[in-house]
Amino acid sequence: MAVTQQLARIPEGYLAACRQSAGASSDGDPQWDPPAYDVLDLDWAPALLKRIGEVAGLEEIHLEALRRAIDGDNALDLGFLDTHPHAIAPFGPPPTGLGISQVAHVSELLGQISMPVLLAALPADERDAGSLIGQVGAITGGLREYLLEHFNALRDFYLDAAKRHLLVVLWWD
């Protein structure tokens, strides 16, 4: 089983209901089950996306937004989602998240990043490009296509979350 990064966009009320469920349950079950259309699997792209931003010289404000989009922060109390036997991130670090205003800010900054420009900063040779950003092994369809697809998915995910005034919860599973 591969461990990949997951993101869920959820209303504040859903998070509150999960917290209440965990508190009321004898085994701490938060009843965490966001709808599939509000979950994004970023696969193993997060480290590569951050690294291409660094290598390509992305401005610090945009690089920090990319990092926050991928790493979240600890502003939300998500400890109840990391409790055995119902932990949502049993194979990775504890879940993190971004509040509504953070999601809006990150979304705005992600929208200003041009992934084609970042990709153009990589060496033309696929192996050299992969080596530079820490890619291990071959990627079906090619590195550039993989990064573009996952960045676009991340950007669009945050854009929708911002439009709908949702939180984003991140974890590795």
GROMACS .gro file of C-alpha atoms in nm:
model
  173
    1MET     CA    1   0.000   0.000   0.000
    2ALA     CA    2   0.145   0.334  -0.105
    3VAL     CA    3   0.139   0.626   0.138
    4THR     CA    4   0.031   0.941  -0.046
    5GLN     CA    5  -0.080   1.288   0.054
    6GLN     CA    6  -0.451   1.348   0.088
    7LEU     CA    7  -0.640   1.676   0.115
    8ALA     CA    8  -1.005   1.728   0.206
    9ARG     CA    9  -1.202   2.050   0.178
   10ILE     CA   10  -1.472   2.063   0.443
   11PRO     CA   11  -1.709   2.311   0.606
   12GLU     CA   12  -1.631   2.428   0.959
   13GLY     CA   13  -1.952   2.258   1.073
   14TYR     CA   14  -1.834   1.921   0.944
   15LEU     CA   15  -1.511   1.950   1.141
   16ALA     CA   16  -1.706   2.049   1.452
   17ALA     CA   17  -1.941   1.750   1.406
   18CYS     CA   18  -1.642   1.514   1.372
   19ARG     CA   19  -1.486   1.662   1.687
   20GLN     CA   20  -1.815   1.616   1.873
   21SER     CA   21  -1.848   1.258   1.743
   22ALA     CA   22  -1.498   1.173   1.861
   23GLY     CA   23  -1.574   1.317   2.205
   24ALA     CA   24  -1.902   1.130   2.238
   25SER     CA   25  -1.773   0.796   2.107
   26SER     CA   26  -1.632   0.543   2.352
   27ASP     CA   27  -1.342   0.474   2.115
   28GLY     CA   28  -1.295   0.829   1.981
   29ASP     CA   29  -1.444   0.762   1.636
   30PRO     CA   30  -1.483   1.102   1.466
   31GLN     CA   31  -1.693   0.957   1.181
   32TRP     CA   32  -1.448   1.119   0.938
   33ASP     CA   33  -1.566   1.051   0.586
   34PRO     CA   34  -1.557   1.360   0.363
   35PRO     CA   35  -1.724   1.320   0.023
   36ALA     CA   36  -1.495   1.179  -0.247
   37TYR     CA   37  -1.543   1.488  -0.468
   38ASP     CA   38  -1.393   1.699  -0.188
   39VAL     CA   39  -1.082   1.483  -0.145
   40LEU     CA   40  -0.764   1.518  -0.349
   41ASP     CA   41  -0.489   1.255  -0.364
   42LEU     CA   42  -0.163   1.435  -0.447
   43ASP     CA   43   0.024   1.107  -0.478
   44TRP     CA   44   0.397   1.162  -0.419
   45ALA     CA   45   0.400   1.501  -0.592
   46PRO     CA   46   0.427   1.730  -0.285
   47ALA     CA   47   0.803   1.712  -0.235
   48LEU     CA   48   0.865   1.745  -0.608
   49LEU     CA   49   0.635   2.047  -0.636
   50LYS     CA   50   0.808   2.224  -0.348
   51ARG     CA   51   1.150   2.138  -0.487
   52ILE     CA   52   1.075   2.269  -0.836
   53GLY     CA   53   0.963   2.595  -0.678
   54GLU     CA   54   1.296   2.618  -0.495
   55VAL     CA   55   1.508   2.518  -0.795
   56ALA     CA   56   1.327   2.751  -1.034
   57GLY     CA   57   1.367   3.047  -0.799
   58LEU     CA   58   1.000   3.101  -0.723
   59GLU     CA   59   0.948   3.424  -0.526
   60GLU     CA   60   0.944   3.359  -0.151
   61ILE     CA   61   0.580   3.466  -0.106
   62HIS     CA   62   0.468   3.215  -0.371
   63LEU     CA   63   0.703   2.943  -0.249
   64GLU     CA   64   0.566   2.984   0.104
   65ALA     CA   65   0.209   2.962  -0.031
   66LEU     CA   66   0.299   2.641  -0.216
   67ARG     CA   67   0.453   2.499   0.102
   68ARG     CA   68   0.144   2.590   0.308
   69ALA     CA   69  -0.086   2.441   0.043
   70ILE     CA   70   0.106   2.115   0.076
   71ASP     CA   71   0.209   2.114   0.443
   72GLY     CA   72  -0.082   2.298   0.606
   73ASP     CA   73  -0.017   2.428   0.956
   74ASN     CA   74  -0.126   2.364   1.311
   75ALA     CA   75  -0.382   2.644   1.345
   76LEU     CA   76  -0.673   2.397   1.347
   77ASP     CA   77  -0.719   2.158   1.640
   78LEU     CA   78  -0.707   1.822   1.461
   79GLY     CA   79  -0.573   1.600   1.739
   80PHE     CA   80  -0.899   1.406   1.750
   81LEU     CA   81  -0.831   1.290   1.391
   82ASP     CA   82  -0.500   1.138   1.500
   83THR     CA   83  -0.629   0.907   1.773
   84HIS     CA   84  -0.598   0.528   1.755
   85PRO     CA   85  -0.786   0.327   1.629
   86HIS     CA   86  -0.947   0.585   1.400
   87ALA     CA   87  -0.644   0.796   1.308
   88ILE     CA   88  -0.674   0.925   0.953
   89ALA     CA   89  -0.295   0.942   0.917
   90PRO     CA   90  -0.169   0.615   1.064
   91PHE     CA   91   0.136   0.604   0.833
   92GLY     CA   92   0.245   0.966   0.837
   93PRO     CA   93   0.271   1.281   1.044
   94PRO     CA   94  -0.035   1.413   1.228
   95PRO     CA   95  -0.300   1.583   1.013
   96THR     CA   96  -0.268   1.956   0.955
   97GLY     CA   97  -0.506   2.209   0.811
   98LEU     CA   98  -0.577   2.559   0.692
   99GLY     CA   99  -0.862   2.782   0.803
  100ILE     CA  100  -1.095   2.961   0.565
  101SER     CA  101  -0.893   3.283   0.542
  102GLN     CA  102  -0.568   3.088   0.500
  103VAL     CA  103  -0.725   2.883   0.221
  104ALA     CA  104  -0.833   3.202   0.043
  105HIS     CA  105  -0.484   3.353   0.073
  106VAL     CA  106  -0.309   3.036  -0.047
  107SER     CA  107  -0.556   3.001  -0.333
  108GLU     CA  108  -0.491   3.355  -0.451
  109LEU     CA  109  -0.112   3.305  -0.449
  110LEU     CA  110  -0.126   2.962  -0.617
  111GLY     CA  111  -0.326   3.125  -0.895
  112GLN     CA  112  -0.032   3.356  -0.960
  113ILE     CA  113   0.219   3.074  -1.010
  114SER     CA  114   0.297   2.969  -1.368
  115MET     CA  115   0.394   2.603  -1.360
  116PRO     CA  116   0.502   2.611  -1.729
  117VAL     CA  117   0.755   2.881  -1.637
  118LEU     CA  118   0.883   2.669  -1.347
  119LEU     CA  119   0.905   2.361  -1.569
  120ALA     CA  120   1.102   2.559  -1.827
  121ALA     CA  121   1.368   2.621  -1.563
  122LEU     CA  122   1.443   2.247  -1.545
  123PRO     CA  123   1.709   2.085  -1.759
  124ALA     CA  124   1.574   1.954  -2.091
  125ASP     CA  125   1.689   1.600  -2.016
  126GLU     CA  126   1.420   1.419  -1.815
  127ARG     CA  127   1.674   1.228  -1.602
  128ASP     CA  128   1.871   1.543  -1.521
  129ALA     CA  129   1.549   1.729  -1.434
  130GLY     CA  130   1.433   1.444  -1.209
  131SER     CA  131   1.769   1.420  -1.038
  132LEU     CA  132   1.772   1.795  -0.972
  133ILE     CA  133   1.437   1.792  -0.791
  134GLY     CA  134   1.479   1.458  -0.613
  135GLN     CA  135   1.264   1.232  -0.827
  136VAL     CA  136   1.335   0.865  -0.773
  137GLY     CA  137   1.227   0.619  -1.044
  138ALA     CA  138   1.038   0.670  -1.364
  139ILE     CA  139   0.704   0.851  -1.378
  140THR     CA  140   0.451   0.724  -1.627
  141GLY     CA  141   0.375   0.997  -1.878
  142GLY     CA  142   0.686   1.196  -1.789
  143LEU     CA  143   0.798   1.423  -1.507
  144ARG     CA  144   0.677   1.752  -1.653
  145GLU     CA  145   0.329   1.619  -1.726
  146TYR     CA  146   0.309   1.469  -1.376
  147LEU     CA  147   0.407   1.795  -1.208
  148LEU     CA  148   0.177   2.005  -1.425
  149GLU     CA  149  -0.119   1.773  -1.363
  150HIS     CA  150  -0.068   1.766  -0.986
  151PHE     CA  151  -0.002   2.140  -0.956
  152ASN     CA  152  -0.316   2.218  -1.157
  153ALA     CA  153  -0.518   1.981  -0.940
  154LEU     CA  154  -0.382   2.145  -0.624
  155ARG     CA  155  -0.447   2.497  -0.751
  156ASP     CA  156  -0.801   2.410  -0.865
  157PHE     CA  157  -0.872   2.230  -0.537
  158TYR     CA  158  -0.780   2.539  -0.336
  159LEU     CA  159  -0.966   2.770  -0.573
  160ASP     CA  160  -1.285   2.571  -0.521
  161ALA     CA  161  -1.230   2.555  -0.143
  162ALA     CA  162  -1.182   2.932  -0.133
  163LYS     CA  163  -1.495   2.999  -0.342
  164ARG     CA  164  -1.699   2.773  -0.114
  165HIS     CA  165  -1.542   2.911   0.209
  166LEU     CA  166  -1.413   2.571   0.319
  167LEU     CA  167  -1.129   2.453   0.541
  168VAL     CA  168  -0.861   2.221   0.407
  169VAL     CA  169  -0.734   1.924   0.608
  170LEU     CA  170  -0.414   1.748   0.496
  171TRP     CA  171  -0.274   1.408   0.591
  172TRP     CA  172  -0.063   1.121   0.459
  173ASP     CA  173  -0.232   0.784   0.417
   0.00000   0.00000   0.00000
